[in-house]
mmCIF file of C-alpha atoms and ligand atoms in Angstrom:
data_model
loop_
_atom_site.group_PDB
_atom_site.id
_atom_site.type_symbol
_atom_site.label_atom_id
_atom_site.label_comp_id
_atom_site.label_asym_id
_atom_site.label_seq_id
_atom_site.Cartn_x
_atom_site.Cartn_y
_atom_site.Cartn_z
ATOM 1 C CA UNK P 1 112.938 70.673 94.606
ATOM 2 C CA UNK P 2 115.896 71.191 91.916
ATOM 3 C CA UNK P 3 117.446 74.145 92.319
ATOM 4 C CA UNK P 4 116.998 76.599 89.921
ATOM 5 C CA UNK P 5 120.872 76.940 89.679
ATOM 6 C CA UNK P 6 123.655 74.831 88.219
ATOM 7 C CA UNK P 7 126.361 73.780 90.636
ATOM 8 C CA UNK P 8 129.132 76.267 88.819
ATOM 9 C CA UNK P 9 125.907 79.238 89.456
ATOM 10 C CA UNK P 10 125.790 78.323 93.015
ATOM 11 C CA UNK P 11 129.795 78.218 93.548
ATOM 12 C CA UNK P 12 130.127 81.318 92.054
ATOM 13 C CA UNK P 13 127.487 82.957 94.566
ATOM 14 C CA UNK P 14 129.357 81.434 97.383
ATOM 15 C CA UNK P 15 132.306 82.656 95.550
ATOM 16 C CA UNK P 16 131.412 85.861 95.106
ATOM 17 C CA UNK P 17 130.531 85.875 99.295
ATOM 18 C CA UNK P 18 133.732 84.687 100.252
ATOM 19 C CA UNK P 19 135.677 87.067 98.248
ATOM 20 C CA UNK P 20 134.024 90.700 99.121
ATOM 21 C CA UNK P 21 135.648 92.572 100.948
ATOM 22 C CA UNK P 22 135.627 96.442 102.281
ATOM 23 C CA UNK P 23 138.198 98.057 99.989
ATOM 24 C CA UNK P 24 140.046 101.330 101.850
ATOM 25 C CA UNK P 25 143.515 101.452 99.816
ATOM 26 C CA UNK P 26 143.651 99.671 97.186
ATOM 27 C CA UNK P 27 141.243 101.341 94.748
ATOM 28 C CA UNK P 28 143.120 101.932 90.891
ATOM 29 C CA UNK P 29 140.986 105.404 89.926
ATOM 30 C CA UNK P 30 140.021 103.918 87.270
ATOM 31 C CA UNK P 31 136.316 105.729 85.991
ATOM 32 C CA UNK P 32 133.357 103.959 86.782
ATOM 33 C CA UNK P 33 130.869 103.687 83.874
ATOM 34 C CA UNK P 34 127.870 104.921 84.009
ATOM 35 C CA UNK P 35 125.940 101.258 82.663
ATOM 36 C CA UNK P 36 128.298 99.294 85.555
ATOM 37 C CA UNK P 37 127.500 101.816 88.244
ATOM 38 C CA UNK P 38 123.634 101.704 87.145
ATOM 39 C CA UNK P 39 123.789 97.556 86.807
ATOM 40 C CA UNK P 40 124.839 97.422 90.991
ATOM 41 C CA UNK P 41 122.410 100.735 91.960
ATOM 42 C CA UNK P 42 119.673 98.491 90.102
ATOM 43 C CA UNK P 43 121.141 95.307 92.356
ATOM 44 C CA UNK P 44 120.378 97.053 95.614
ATOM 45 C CA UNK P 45 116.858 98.540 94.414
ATOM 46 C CA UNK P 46 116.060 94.553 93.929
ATOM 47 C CA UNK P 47 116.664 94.249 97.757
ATOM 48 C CA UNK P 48 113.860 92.715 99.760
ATOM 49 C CA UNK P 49 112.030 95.857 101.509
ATOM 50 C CA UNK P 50 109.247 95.321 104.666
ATOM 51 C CA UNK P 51 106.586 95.573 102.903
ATOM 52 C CA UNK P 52 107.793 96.342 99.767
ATOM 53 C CA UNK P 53 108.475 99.908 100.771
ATOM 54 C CA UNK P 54 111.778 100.529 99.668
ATOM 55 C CA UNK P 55 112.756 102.817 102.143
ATOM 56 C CA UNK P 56 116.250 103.846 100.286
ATOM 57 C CA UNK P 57 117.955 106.446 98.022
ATOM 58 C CA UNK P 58 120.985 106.575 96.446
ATOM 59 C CA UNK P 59 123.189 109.954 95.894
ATOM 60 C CA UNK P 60 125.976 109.221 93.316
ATOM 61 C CA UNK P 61 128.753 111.831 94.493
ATOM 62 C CA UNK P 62 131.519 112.145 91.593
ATOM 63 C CA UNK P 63 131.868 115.644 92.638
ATOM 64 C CA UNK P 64 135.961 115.842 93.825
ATOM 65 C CA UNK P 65 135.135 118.879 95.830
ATOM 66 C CA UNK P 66 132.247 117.384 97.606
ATOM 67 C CA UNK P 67 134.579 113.985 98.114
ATOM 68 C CA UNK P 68 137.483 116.519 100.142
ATOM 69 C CA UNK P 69 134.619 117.898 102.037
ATOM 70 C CA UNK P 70 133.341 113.937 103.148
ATOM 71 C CA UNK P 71 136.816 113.471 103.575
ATOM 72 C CA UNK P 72 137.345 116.743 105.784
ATOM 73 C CA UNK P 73 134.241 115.061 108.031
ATOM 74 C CA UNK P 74 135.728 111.370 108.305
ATOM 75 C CA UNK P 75 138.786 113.082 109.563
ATOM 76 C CA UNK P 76 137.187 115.011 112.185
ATOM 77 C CA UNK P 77 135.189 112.035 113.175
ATOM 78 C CA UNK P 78 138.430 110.147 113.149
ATOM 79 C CA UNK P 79 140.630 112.165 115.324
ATOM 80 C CA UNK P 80 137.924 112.229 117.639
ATOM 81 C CA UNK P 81 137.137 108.298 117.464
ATOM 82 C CA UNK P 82 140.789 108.083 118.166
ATOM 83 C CA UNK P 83 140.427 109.616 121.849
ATOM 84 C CA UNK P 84 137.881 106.028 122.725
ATOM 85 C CA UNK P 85 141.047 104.310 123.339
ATOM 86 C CA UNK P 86 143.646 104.088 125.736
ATOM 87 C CA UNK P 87 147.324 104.952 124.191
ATOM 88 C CA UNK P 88 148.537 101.863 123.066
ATOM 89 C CA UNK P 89 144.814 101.019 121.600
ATOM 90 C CA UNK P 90 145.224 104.500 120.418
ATOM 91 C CA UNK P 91 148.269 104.334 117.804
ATOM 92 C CA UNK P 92 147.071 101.227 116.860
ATOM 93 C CA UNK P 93 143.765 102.468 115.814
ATOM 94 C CA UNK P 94 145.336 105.760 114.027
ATOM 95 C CA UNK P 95 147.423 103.052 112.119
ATOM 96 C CA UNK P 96 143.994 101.626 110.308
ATOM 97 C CA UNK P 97 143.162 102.328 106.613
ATOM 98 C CA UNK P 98 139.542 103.266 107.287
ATOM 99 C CA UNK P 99 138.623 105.091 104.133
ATOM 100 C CA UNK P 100 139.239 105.688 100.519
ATOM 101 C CA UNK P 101 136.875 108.262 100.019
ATOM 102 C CA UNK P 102 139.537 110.535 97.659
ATOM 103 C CA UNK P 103 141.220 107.262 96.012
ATOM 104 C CA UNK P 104 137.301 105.921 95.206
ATOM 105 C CA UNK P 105 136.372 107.842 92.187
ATOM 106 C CA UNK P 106 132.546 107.105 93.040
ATOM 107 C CA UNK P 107 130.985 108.136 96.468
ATOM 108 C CA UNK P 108 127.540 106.435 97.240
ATOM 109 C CA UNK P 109 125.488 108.297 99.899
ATOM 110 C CA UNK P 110 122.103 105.769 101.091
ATOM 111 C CA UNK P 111 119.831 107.314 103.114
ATOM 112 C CA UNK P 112 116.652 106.006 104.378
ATOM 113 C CA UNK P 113 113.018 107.250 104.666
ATOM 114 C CA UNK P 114 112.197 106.343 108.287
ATOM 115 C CA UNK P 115 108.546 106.029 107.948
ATOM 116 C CA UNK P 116 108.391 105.230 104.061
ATOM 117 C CA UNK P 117 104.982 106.027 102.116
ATOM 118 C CA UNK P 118 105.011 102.724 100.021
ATOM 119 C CA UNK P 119 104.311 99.121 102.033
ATOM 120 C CA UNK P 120 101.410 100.936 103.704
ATOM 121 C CA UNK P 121 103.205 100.615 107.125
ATOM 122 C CA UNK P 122 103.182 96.823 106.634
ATOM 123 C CA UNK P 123 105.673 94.820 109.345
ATOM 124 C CA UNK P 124 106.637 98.290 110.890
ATOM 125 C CA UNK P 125 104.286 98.702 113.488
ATOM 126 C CA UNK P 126 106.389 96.314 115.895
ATOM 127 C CA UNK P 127 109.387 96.568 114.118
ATOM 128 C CA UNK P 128 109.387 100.368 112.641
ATOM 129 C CA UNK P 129 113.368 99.881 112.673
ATOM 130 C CA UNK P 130 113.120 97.404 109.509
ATOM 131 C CA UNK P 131 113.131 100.238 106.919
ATOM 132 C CA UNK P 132 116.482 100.186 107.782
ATOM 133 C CA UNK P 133 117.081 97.065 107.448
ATOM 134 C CA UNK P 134 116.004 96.796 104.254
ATOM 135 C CA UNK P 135 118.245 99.531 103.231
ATOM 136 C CA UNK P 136 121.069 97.849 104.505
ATOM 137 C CA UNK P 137 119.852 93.921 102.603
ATOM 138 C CA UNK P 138 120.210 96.744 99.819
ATOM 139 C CA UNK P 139 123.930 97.696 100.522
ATOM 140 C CA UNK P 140 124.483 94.389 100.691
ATOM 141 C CA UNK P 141 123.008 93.442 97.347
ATOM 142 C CA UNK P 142 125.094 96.608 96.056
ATOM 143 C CA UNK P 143 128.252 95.267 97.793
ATOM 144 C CA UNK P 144 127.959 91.772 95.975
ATOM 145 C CA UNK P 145 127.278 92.892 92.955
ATOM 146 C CA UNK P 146 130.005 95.621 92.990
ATOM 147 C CA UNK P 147 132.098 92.480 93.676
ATOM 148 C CA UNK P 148 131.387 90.666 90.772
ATOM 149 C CA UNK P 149 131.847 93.801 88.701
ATOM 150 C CA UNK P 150 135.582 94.293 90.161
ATOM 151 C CA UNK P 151 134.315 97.116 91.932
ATOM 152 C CA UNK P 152 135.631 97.150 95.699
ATOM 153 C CA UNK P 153 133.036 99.078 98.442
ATOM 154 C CA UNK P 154 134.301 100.390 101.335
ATOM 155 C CA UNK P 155 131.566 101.192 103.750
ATOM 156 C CA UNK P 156 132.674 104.717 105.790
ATOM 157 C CA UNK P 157 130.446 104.842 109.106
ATOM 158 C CA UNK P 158 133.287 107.256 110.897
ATOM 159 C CA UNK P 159 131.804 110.636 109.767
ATOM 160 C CA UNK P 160 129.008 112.890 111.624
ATOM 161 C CA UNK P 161 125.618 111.693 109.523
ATOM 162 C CA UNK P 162 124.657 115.575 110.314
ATOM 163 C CA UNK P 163 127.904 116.763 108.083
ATOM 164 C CA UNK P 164 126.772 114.605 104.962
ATOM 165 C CA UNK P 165 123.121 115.930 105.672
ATOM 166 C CA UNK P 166 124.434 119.627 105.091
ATOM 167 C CA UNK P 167 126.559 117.987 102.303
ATOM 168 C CA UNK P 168 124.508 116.637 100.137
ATOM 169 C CA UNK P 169 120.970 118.226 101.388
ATOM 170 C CA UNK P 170 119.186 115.213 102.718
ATOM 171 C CA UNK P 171 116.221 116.405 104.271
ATOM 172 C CA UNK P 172 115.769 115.747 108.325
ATOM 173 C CA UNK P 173 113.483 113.053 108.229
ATOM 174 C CA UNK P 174 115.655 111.137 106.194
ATOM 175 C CA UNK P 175 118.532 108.592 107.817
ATOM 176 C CA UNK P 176 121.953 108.580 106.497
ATOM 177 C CA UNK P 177 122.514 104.718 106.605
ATOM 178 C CA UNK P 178 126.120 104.872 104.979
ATOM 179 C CA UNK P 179 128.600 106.701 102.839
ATOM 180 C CA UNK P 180 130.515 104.278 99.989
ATOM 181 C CA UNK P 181 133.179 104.012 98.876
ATOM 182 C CA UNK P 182 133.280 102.659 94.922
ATOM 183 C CA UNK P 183 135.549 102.509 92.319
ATOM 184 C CA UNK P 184 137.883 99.524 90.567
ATOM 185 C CA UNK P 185 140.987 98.125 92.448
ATOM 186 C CA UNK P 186 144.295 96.859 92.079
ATOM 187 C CA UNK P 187 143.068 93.627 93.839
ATOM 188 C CA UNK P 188 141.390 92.315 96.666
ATOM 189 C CA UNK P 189 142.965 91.269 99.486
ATOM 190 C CA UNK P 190 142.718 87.803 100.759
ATOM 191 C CA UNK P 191 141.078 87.975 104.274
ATOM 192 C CA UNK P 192 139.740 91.294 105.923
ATOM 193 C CA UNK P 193 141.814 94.332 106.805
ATOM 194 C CA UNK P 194 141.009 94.489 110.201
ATOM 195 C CA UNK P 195 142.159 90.865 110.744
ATOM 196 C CA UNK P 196 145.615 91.380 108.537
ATOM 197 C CA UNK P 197 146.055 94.500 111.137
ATOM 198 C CA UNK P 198 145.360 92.607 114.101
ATOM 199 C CA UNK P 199 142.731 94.461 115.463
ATOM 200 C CA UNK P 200 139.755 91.836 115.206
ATOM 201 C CA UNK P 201 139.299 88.200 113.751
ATOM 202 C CA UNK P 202 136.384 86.499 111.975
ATOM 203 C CA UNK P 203 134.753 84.365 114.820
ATOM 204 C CA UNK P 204 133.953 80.642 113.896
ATOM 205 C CA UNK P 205 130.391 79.929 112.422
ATOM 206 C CA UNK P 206 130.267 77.315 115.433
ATOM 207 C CA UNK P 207 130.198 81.180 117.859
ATOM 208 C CA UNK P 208 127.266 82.425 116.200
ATOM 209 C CA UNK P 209 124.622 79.971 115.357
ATOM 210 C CA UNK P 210 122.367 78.281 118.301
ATOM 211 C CA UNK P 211 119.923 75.842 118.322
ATOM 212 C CA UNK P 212 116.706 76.178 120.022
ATOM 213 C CA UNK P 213 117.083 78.747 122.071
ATOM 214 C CA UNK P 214 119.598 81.677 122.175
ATOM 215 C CA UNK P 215 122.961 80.107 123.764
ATOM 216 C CA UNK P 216 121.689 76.537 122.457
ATOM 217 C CA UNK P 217 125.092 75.163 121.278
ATOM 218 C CA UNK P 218 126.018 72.894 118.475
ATOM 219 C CA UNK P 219 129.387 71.363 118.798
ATOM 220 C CA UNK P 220 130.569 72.533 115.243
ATOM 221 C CA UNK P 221 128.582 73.647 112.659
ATOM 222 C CA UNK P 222 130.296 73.501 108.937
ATOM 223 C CA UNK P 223 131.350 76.417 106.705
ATOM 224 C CA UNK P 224 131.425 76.064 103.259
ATOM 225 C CA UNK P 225 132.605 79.779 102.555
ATOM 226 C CA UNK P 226 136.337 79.640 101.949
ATOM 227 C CA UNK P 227 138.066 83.386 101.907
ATOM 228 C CA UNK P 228 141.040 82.023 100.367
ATOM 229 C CA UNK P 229 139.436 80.610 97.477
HETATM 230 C C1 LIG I 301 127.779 98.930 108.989
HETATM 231 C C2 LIG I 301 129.236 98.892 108.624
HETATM 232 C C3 LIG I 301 130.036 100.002 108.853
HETATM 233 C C4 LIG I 301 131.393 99.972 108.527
HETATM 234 N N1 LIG I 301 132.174 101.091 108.716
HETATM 235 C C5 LIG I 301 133.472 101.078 108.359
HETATM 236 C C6 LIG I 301 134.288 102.239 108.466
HETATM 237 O O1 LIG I 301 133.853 103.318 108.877
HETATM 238 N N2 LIG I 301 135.566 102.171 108.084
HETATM 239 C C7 LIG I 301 136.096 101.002 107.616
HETATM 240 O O2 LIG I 301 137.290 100.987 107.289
HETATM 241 N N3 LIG I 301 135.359 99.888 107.481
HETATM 242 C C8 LIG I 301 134.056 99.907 107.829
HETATM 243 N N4 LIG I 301 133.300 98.788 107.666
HETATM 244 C C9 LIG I 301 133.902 97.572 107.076
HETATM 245 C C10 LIG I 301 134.237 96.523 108.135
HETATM 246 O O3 LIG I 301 135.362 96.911 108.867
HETATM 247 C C11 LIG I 301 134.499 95.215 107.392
HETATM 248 O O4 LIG I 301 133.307 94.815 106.752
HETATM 249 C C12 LIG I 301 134.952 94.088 108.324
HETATM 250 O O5 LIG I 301 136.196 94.407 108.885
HETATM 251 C C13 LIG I 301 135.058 92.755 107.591
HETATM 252 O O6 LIG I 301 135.875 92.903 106.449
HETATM 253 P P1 LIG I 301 135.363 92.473 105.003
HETATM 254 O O7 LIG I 301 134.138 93.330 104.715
HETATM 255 O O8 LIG I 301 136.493 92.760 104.074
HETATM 256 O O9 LIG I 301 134.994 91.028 105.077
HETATM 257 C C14 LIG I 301 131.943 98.799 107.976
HETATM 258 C C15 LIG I 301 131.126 97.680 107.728
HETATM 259 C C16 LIG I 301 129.791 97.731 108.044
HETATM 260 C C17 LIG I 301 128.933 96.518 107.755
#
């Protein structure tokens, strides 16, 4: 079959892959619209969902006095994320950008209903964990879209999900999946923080992808996804 996309459409989707990235510092303050925040909230609720239940929900926080209070969590959670490491590991860690939660004038709580009425259980009776993974194919959608907006993400995982609970008033049966980060930036940077710092690189395609059966390996397998681009 033909695909439904011109070559530019499909370059620009690879495009738009290769050059996401999670923003921390270099977010301008610039306000967010309310139609360009909507068009990327709509992007994730297009997400594929087990069973179609679209597990997730989406609290916009432009509150500045809630954002100190996230940020007051994230640096609890930080010091004590800090204390994993041995010394040297340690000051390197403390060194990281891991947030831009005051800089971002757009927080994005997603939570996820667990055991979701809609999908009639479909797929999650051996798999009940795949509500959240659809919330997260959401994020993702979000992330891209966000992208192609000049909106930079930065996903924020280091804070107690109990803190934003009292926060924000999620109810207990609902999962806090992530706390985001949104707002426009100065630029994007050319590969991923954590590899500029040192602390991690992106592994070869050739590491992840088996044939057959898990550990089946090719000798190279090809990636067309250029960061630099
Ligand atoms: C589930 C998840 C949680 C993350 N949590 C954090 C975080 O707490 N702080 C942070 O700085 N980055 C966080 N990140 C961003 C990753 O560090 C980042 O995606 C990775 O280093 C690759 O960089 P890139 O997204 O720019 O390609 C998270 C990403 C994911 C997918």
């Amino acid at each position: 079959m033909t695909p439904d996309f011109s070559a530019a459409e499909r370059a620009a989707l690879y495009r738009a892959i290769a050059l996401r990235r999670d923003v921390r510092a270099e977010f301008s303050g610039d306000p967010v619209p309310d139609e360009v925040l909507e068009r990327i909230l709509d992007a994730a609720h297009h997400a594929p969902s087990v069973g179609l239940s679209q597990p997730w929900r989406f609290i916009v926080v432009r509150s500045l006095e809630t954002r100190r209070s996230v940020h007051d969590a994230f640096r609890r959670a930080n010091a004590e994320a800090a204390t994993d490491y041995d010394a040297q590991t340690a000051s390197q860690y403390e060194a990281l950008r891991l947030q831009g939660i005051l800089d971002a004038p757009v927080g994005i709580c997603v939570t996820c209903d667990d055991d979701p009425q809609r999908g009639n259980g479909l797929g999650r009776r051996t798999m009940p964990e795949t509500a959240r993974y659809s919330t997260v194919c959401a994020i993702q959608n979000l992330w891209l879209a966000a992208r192609v907006e000049g909106l930079g993400v930065g996903w924020v995982s280091i804070v107690e999900p109990d803190e934003l609970r009292t926060l924000l008033e999620i109810p207990k049966d609902v999962a806090v999946v992530a706390y985001l980060c949104v707002g426009y930036v100065t630029h994007f940077a050319p590969v991923a923080d954590l590899e500029r710092d040192r602390w991690e690189t992106r592994a070869p395609l050739t590491d992840v992808v088996d044939y057959e059966r898990y550990g089946g390996r090719a000798v190279t397998v090809s990636s067309a996804i250029n960061e630099k681009a």
